[in-house]
Coordinates of C-alpha atoms in Angstrom, one line a residue:
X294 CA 38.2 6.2 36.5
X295 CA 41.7 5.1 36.7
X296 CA 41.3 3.8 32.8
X297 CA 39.8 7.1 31.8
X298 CA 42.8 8.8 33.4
X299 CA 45.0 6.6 31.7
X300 CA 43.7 7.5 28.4
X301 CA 43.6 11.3 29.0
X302 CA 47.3 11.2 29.7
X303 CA 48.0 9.2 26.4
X304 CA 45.6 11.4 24.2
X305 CA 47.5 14.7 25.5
X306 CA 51.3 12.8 25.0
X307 CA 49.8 12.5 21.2
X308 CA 48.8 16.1 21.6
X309 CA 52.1 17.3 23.0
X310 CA 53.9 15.0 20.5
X311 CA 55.7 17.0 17.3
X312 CA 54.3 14.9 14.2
X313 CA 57.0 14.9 11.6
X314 CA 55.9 16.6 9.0
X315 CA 57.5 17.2 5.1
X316 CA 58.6 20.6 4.3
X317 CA 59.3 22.3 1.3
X318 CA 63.0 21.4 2.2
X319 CA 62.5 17.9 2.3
X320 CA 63.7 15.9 -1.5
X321 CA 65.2 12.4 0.0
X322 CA 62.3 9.9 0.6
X323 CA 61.7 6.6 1.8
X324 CA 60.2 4.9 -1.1
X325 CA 56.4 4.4 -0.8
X326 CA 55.3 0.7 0.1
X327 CA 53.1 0.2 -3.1
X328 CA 55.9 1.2 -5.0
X329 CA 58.7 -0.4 -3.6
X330 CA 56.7 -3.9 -3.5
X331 CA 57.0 -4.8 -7.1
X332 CA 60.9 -5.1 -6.6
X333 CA 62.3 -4.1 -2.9
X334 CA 65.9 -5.0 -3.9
X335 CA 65.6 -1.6 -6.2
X336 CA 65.3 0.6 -3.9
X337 CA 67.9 -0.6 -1.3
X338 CA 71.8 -0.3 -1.6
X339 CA 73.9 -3.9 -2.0
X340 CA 77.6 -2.7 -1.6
X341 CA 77.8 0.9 0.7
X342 CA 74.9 2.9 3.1
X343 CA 75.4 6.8 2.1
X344 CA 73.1 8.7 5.2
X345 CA 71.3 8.1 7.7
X346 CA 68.2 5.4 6.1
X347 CA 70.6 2.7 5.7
X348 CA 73.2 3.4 8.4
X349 CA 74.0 0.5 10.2
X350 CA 72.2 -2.4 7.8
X351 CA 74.5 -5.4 8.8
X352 CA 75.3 -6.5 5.2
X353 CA 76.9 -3.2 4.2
X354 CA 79.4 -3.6 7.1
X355 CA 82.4 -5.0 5.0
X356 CA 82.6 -1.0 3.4
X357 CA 83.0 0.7 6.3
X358 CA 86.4 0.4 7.0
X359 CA 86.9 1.1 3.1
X360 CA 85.0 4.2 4.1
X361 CA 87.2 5.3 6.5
X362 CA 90.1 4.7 4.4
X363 CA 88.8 7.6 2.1
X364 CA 87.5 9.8 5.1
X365 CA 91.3 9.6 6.5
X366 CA 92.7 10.2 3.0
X367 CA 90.3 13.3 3.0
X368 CA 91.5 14.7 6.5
X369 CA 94.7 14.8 6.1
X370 CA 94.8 16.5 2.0
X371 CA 92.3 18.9 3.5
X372 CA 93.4 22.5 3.8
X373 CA 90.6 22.8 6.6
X374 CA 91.4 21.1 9.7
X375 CA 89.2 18.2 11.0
X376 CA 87.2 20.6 14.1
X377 CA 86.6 23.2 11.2
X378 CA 84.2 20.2 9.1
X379 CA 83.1 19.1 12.3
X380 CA 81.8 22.6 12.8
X381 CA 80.6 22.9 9.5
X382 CA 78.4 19.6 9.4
X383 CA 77.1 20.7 12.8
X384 CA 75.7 23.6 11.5
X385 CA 74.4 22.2 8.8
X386 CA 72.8 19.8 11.1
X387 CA 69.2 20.7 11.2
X388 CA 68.8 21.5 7.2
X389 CA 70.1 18.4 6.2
X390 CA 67.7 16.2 9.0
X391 CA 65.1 18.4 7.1
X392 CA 65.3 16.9 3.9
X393 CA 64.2 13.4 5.2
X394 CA 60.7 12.2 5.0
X395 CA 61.6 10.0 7.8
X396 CA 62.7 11.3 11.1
X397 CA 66.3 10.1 11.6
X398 CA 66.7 8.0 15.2
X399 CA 70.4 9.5 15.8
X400 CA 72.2 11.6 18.6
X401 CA 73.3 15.2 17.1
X402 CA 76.7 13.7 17.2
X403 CA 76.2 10.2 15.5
X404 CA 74.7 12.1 12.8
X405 CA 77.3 14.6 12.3
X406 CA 80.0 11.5 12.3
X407 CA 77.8 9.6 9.6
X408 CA 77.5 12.7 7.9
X409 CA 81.1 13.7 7.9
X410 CA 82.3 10.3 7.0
X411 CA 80.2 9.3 4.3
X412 CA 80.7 12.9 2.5
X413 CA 84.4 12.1 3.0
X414 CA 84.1 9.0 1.2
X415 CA 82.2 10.5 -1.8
X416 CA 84.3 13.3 -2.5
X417 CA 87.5 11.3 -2.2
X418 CA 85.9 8.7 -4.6
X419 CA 85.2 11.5 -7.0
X420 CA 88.5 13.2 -6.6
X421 CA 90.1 9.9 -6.7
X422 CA 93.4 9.3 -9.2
X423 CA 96.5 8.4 -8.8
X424 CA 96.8 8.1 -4.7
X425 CA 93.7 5.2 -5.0
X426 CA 95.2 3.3 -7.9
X427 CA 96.1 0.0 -6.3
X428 CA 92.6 0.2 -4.1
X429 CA 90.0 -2.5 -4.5
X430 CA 87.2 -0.3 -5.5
X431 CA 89.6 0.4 -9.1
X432 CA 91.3 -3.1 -9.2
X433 CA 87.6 -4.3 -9.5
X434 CA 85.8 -3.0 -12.2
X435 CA 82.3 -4.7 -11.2
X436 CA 82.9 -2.9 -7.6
X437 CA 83.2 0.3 -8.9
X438 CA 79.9 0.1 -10.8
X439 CA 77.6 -1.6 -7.8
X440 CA 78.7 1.6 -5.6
X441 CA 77.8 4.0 -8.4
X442 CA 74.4 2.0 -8.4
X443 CA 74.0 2.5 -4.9
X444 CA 74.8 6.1 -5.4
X445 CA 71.6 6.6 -7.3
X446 CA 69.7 5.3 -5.0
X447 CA 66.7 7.4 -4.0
X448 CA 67.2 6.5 -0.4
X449 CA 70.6 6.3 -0.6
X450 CA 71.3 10.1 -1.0
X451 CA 72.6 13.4 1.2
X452 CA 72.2 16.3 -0.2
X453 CA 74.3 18.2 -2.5
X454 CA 74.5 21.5 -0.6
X455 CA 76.6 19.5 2.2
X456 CA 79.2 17.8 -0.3
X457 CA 80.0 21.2 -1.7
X458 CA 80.3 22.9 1.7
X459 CA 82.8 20.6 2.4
X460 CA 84.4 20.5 -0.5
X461 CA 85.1 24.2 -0.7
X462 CA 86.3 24.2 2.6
X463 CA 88.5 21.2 2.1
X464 CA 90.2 22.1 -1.1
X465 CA 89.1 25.6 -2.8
X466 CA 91.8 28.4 -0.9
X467 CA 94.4 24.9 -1.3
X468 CA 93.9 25.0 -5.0
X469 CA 93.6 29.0 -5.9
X470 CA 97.3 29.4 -3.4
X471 CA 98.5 26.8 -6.0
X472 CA 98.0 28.7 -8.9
X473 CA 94.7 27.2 -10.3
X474 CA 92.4 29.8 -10.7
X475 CA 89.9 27.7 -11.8
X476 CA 89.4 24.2 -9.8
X477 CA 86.4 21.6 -10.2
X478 CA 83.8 22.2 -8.0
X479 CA 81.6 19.4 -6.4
X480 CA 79.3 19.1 -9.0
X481 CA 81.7 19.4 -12.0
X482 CA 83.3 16.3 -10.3
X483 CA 79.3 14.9 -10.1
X484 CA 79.0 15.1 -13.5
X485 CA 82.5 13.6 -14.7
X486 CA 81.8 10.5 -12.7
X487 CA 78.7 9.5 -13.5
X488 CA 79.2 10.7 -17.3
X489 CA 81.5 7.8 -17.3
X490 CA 79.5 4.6 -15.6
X491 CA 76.9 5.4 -17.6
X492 CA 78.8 6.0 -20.8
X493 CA 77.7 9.0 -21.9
X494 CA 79.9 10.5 -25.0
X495 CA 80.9 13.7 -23.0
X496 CA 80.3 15.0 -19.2
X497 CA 77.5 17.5 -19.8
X498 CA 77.5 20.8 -18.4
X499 CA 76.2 21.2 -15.0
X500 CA 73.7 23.7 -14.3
X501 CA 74.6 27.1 -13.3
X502 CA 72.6 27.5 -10.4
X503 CA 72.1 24.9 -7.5
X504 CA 69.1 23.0 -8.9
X505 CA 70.2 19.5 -8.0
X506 CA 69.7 18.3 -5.0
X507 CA 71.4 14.9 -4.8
X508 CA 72.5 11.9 -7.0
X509 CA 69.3 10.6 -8.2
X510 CA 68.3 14.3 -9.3
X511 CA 71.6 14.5 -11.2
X512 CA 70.9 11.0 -12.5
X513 CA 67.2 12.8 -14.0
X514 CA 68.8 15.9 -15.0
X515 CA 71.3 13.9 -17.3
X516 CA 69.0 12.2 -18.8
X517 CA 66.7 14.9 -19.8
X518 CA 69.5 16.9 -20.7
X519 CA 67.6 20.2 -22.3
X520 CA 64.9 22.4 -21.3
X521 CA 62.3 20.4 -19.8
X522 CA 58.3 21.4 -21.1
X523 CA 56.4 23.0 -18.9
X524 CA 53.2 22.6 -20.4
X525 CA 51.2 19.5 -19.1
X526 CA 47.6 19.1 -18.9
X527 CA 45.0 17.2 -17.3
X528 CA 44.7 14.6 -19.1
X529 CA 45.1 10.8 -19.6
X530 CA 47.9 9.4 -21.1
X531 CA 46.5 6.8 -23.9
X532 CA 48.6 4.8 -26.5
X533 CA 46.0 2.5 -28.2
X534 CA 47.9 0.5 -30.0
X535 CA 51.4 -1.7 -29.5
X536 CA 54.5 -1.0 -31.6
X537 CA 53.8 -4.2 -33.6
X538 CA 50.1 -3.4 -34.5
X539 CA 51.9 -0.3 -34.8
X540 CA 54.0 -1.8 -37.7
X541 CA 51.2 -3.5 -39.3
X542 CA 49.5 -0.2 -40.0
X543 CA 53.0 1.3 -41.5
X544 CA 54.2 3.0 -38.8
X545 CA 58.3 2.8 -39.4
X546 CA 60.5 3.1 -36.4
X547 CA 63.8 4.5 -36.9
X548 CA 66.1 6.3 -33.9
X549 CA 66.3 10.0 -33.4
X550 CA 69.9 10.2 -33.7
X551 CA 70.4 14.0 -32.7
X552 CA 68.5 13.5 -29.5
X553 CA 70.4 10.2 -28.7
X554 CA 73.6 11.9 -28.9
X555 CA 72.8 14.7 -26.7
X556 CA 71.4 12.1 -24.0
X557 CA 68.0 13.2 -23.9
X558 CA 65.9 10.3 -23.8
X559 CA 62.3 12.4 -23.8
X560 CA 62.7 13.4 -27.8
X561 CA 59.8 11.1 -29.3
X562 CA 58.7 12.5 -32.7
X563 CA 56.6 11.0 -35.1
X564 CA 56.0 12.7 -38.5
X565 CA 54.9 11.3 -42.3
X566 CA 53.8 8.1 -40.7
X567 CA 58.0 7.7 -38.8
X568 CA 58.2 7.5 -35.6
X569 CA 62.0 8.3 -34.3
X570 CA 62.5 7.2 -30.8
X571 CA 66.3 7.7 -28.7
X572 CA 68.4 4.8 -28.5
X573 CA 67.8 3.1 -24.9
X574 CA 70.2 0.6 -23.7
X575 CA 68.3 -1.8 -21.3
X576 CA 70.9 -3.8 -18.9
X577 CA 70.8 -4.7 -15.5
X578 CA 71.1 -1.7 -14.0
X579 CA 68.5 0.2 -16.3
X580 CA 66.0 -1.1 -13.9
X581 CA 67.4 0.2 -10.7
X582 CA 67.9 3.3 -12.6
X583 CA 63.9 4.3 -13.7
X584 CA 62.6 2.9 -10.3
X585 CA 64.5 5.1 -8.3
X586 CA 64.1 8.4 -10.8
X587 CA 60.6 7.9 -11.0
X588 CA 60.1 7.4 -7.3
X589 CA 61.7 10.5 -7.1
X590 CA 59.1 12.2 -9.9
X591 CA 56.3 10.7 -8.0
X592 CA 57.5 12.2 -4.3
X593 CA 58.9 15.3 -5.3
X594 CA 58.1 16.2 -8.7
X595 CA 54.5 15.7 -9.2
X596 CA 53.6 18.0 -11.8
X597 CA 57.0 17.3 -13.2
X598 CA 57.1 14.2 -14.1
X599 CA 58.5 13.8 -17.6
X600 CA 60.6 10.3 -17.4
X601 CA 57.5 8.8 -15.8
X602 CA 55.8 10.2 -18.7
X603 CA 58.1 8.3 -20.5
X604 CA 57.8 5.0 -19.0
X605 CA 54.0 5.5 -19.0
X606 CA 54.4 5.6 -23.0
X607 CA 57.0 2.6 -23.2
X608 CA 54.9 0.4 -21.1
X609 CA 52.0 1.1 -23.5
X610 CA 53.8 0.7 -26.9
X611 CA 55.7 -2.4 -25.6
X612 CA 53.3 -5.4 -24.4
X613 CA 54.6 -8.4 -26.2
X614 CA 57.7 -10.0 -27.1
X615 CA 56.9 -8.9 -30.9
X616 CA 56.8 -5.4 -29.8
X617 CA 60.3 -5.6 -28.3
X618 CA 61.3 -7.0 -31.2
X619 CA 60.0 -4.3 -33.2
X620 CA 62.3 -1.8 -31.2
X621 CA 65.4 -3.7 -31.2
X622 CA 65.3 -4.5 -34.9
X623 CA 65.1 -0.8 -35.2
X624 CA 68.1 0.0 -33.3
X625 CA 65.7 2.1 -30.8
X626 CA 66.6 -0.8 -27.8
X627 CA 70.1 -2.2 -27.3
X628 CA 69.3 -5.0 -25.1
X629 CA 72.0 -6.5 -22.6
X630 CA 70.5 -8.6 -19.9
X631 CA 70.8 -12.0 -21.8
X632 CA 68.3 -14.6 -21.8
X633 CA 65.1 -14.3 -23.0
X634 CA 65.5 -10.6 -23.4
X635 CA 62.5 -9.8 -25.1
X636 CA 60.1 -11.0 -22.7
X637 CA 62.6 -8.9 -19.5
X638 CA 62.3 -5.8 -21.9
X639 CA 58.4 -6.0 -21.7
X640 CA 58.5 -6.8 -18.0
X641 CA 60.6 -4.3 -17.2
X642 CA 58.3 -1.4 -18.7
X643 CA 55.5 -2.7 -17.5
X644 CA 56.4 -3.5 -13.7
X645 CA 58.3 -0.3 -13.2
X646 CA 55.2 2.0 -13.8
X647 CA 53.2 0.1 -11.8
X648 CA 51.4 2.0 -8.6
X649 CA 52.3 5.2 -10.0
X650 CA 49.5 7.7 -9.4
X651 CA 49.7 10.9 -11.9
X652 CA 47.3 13.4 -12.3
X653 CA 48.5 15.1 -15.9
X654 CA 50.8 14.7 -18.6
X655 CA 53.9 16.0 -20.8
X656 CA 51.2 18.1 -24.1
X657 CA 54.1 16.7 -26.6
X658 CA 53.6 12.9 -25.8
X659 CA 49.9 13.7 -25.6
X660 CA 49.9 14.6 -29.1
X661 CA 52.3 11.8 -29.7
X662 CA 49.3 9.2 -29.0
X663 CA 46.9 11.5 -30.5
X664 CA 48.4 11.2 -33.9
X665 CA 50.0 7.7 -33.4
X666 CA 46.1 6.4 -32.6
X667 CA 44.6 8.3 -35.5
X668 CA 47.5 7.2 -37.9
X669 CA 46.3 3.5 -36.7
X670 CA 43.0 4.4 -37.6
X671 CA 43.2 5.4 -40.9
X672 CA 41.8 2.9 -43.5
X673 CA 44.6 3.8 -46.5
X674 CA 47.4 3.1 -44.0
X675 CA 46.0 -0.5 -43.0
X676 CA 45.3 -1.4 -46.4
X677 CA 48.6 -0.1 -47.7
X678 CA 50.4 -2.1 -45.0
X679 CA 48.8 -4.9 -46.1
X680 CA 49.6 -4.7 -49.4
X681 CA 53.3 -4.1 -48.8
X682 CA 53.7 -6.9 -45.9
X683 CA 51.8 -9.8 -48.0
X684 CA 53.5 -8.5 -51.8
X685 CA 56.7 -6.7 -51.0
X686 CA 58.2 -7.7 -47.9
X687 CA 61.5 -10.1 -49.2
X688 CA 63.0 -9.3 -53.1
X689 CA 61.5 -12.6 -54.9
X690 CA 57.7 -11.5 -53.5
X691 CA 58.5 -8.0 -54.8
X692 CA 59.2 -9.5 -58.4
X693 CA 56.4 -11.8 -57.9
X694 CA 54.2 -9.1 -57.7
X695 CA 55.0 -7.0 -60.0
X696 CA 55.3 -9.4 -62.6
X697 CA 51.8 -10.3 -61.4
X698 CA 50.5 -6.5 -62.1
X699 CA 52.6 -6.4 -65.3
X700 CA 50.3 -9.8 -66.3
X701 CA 47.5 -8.0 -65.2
X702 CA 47.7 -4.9 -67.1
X703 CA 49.1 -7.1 -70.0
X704 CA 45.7 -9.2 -69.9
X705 CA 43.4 -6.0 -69.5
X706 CA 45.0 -4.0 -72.6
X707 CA 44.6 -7.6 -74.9
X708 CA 41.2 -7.9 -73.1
X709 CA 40.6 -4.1 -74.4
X710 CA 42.1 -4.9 -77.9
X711 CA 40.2 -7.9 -78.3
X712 CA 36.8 -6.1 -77.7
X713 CA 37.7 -3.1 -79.9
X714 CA 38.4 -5.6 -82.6
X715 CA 35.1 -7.3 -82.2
X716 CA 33.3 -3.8 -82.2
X717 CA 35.1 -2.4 -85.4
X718 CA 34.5 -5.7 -87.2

């Protein structure tokens, strides 16, 4: 009886118990396990903890006094004083917990000071010139770019709407009394920074409305840069063949320059047997960089998932070292990992769409392998490539050859002569 009691009382805590449940507000997720298993060190930051999901991870201790260096730098060029942004984050409180898939073990008030500080040391690093240029995070270069690959970090993130509260009421009525009727907002200063680590010609324009929610979003709104398709359907997304076989049935690859220069990486087009594909550069960090985006497409976006489209397509065209090969000859792939970087090209497309559950896909890249596959298919185009890779492929066979056809014809029309002669004799 005393058992049975017992279990009553624990079946009615679980009844009484508020399950944590994702909202419609919720866009910063804990990476799913079959994901993140392929490659955990993707998914967590190396140099600096931004939130709550890493907060207090031992080996990101050494930045926390450089954090504080920027949050005091903050405090004291604010035109708001320091209860006013306590204020504001504490109002803020409950919207930002929201957009957690994980429920967030802190007191209200160690979550408004991890809150406070580490959107301090963002917008400081963003805003940072002149007052920062003997610091350690600008002396050294390699520094600078870990923490803005730890910004992009899927986990790593807080959401925009809190970085632009407090930026407005740091800086904005500062600025305007100084004369500057126009200042950079937050996400101005957003798009500047990481136009720059990941060398993009110019800083695009941010969107007009408040669309982005945090880092990793920007990161995926930068690189599809235009407006995305809406159209999907239900269907399988099936390349049958690898760029080399590709090759071997005449398929040329050659990059699509206007969509490389406008950093949109989706623009695959293939017409009159050319298939023009954006230049990629694949480094160490272009690794880090997919993961986390498509984690992001897979939890949040997943009927919207166009760069997971993408890699879906890459990891089919590219299986073997010859296939890389095939792209970097082109130009398409700028490769700068070093070593064998053929064989981490193919790895890397193949192991970051692995675990990925989808459910449709982008109509443009469907058509894409529809035409690619029937291209392949097509007798003429074999046999043509054929012909041009085992006659014309280097000058002296080209010669060869067609002083072989010039014999030939040669040979038929005395053949023809000969026979005309014989019949008028």
């Amino acid at each position: 009886m005393g058992n049975q009691d017992q279990v009553t009382i624990e079946l009615q805590a679980l009844l009484d118990k508020e399950p944590l449940i994702e909202t419609k507000s919720c866009s910063i997720y804990k990476v799913p396990d079959e994901i993140r298993q392929s490659n955990v060190e993707a998914y967590i930051p190396m140099v600096v903890s931004i939130g709550p999901l890493h907060h207090g991870d031992s080996r990101l201790q050494k930045m926390e006094d450089h954090k504080l260096l920027y949050y005091k730098h903050f405090i004291q060029s604010s035109n708001a004083s320091l209860s006013e942004l306590v204020s504001c984050v504490r109002e803020l409180e409950p919207q930002i917990r929201s957009c957690y898939s994980e429920k967030i073990d802190l007191t209200a008030d160690e979550f408004v000071r991890v809150i406070l500080v580490d959107s301090a040391f963002i917008i400081e690093l963003l805003l940072t010139d002149e007052w920062a240029k003997d610091d350690v995070i600008f002396l050294q270069p390699w520094l600078l770019s870990r923490i803005a690959s730890d910004l992009i970090l899927l986990e790593n993130q807080l959401p925009f709407f809190v970085f632009e509260k407090l930026h407005n009421l740091a800086f904005s009525s500062f600025l305007l009394n100084n004369g500057h009727h126009e200042f950079p907002s937050f996400m101005k200063l957003a798009f500047r920074f990481f136009s720059f680590t990941l060398n993009f010609n110019k800083s695009p324009e941010p969107p007009h409305d408040s669309s982005i929610l945090h880092f990793t979003d920007q990161i995926r709104y930068l690189y599809l840069m235009k407006q995305r398709p809406s159209k999907r359907e239900h269907k399988p997304l099936v390349l049958g063949y690898t760029a080399y076989e590709l090759v071997e049935a005449g398929v040329k690859f050659v990059v699509n320059e206007s969509s490389s220069s406008r950093g949109c990486m989706l623009d695959l087009e293939f017409e009159y047997g050319t298939l023009k594909i954006p230049h990629i550069v694949v480094d160490d960090g272009t690794e880090i960089l997919l993961r986390n985006i498509v984690a992001l497409e897979q939890c949040h976006y997943p009927q919207e998932h166009y760069i997971i489209d993408y890699v879906r397509f890459f990891g089919q065209l590219i299986n073997t070292n010859k296939d890389v090969g095939v792209l970097i000859k082109a130009g398409i792939i700028d490769d700068m990992v070093g070593g064998n970087y053929e064989s981490s090209v193919a790895k890397l497309f193949s192991d970051v769409r692995k675990n990925i559950t989808v459910t449709s896909a982008n109509v443009d890249y469907l058509k894409l392998c529809h035409d690619l596959n029937a291209y392949y298919n097509h007798p003429w185009h074999s046999k043509m490539a054929t012909l041009r890779r085992d006659y014309f492929t280097t000058p002296w066979k080209t010669a060869a050859s067609i002083a072989g056809i010039f014999l030939l014809i040669l040979t038929v029309i005395q053949t023809v002569c000969s026979i005309l002669q014989v019949l008028c004799s």
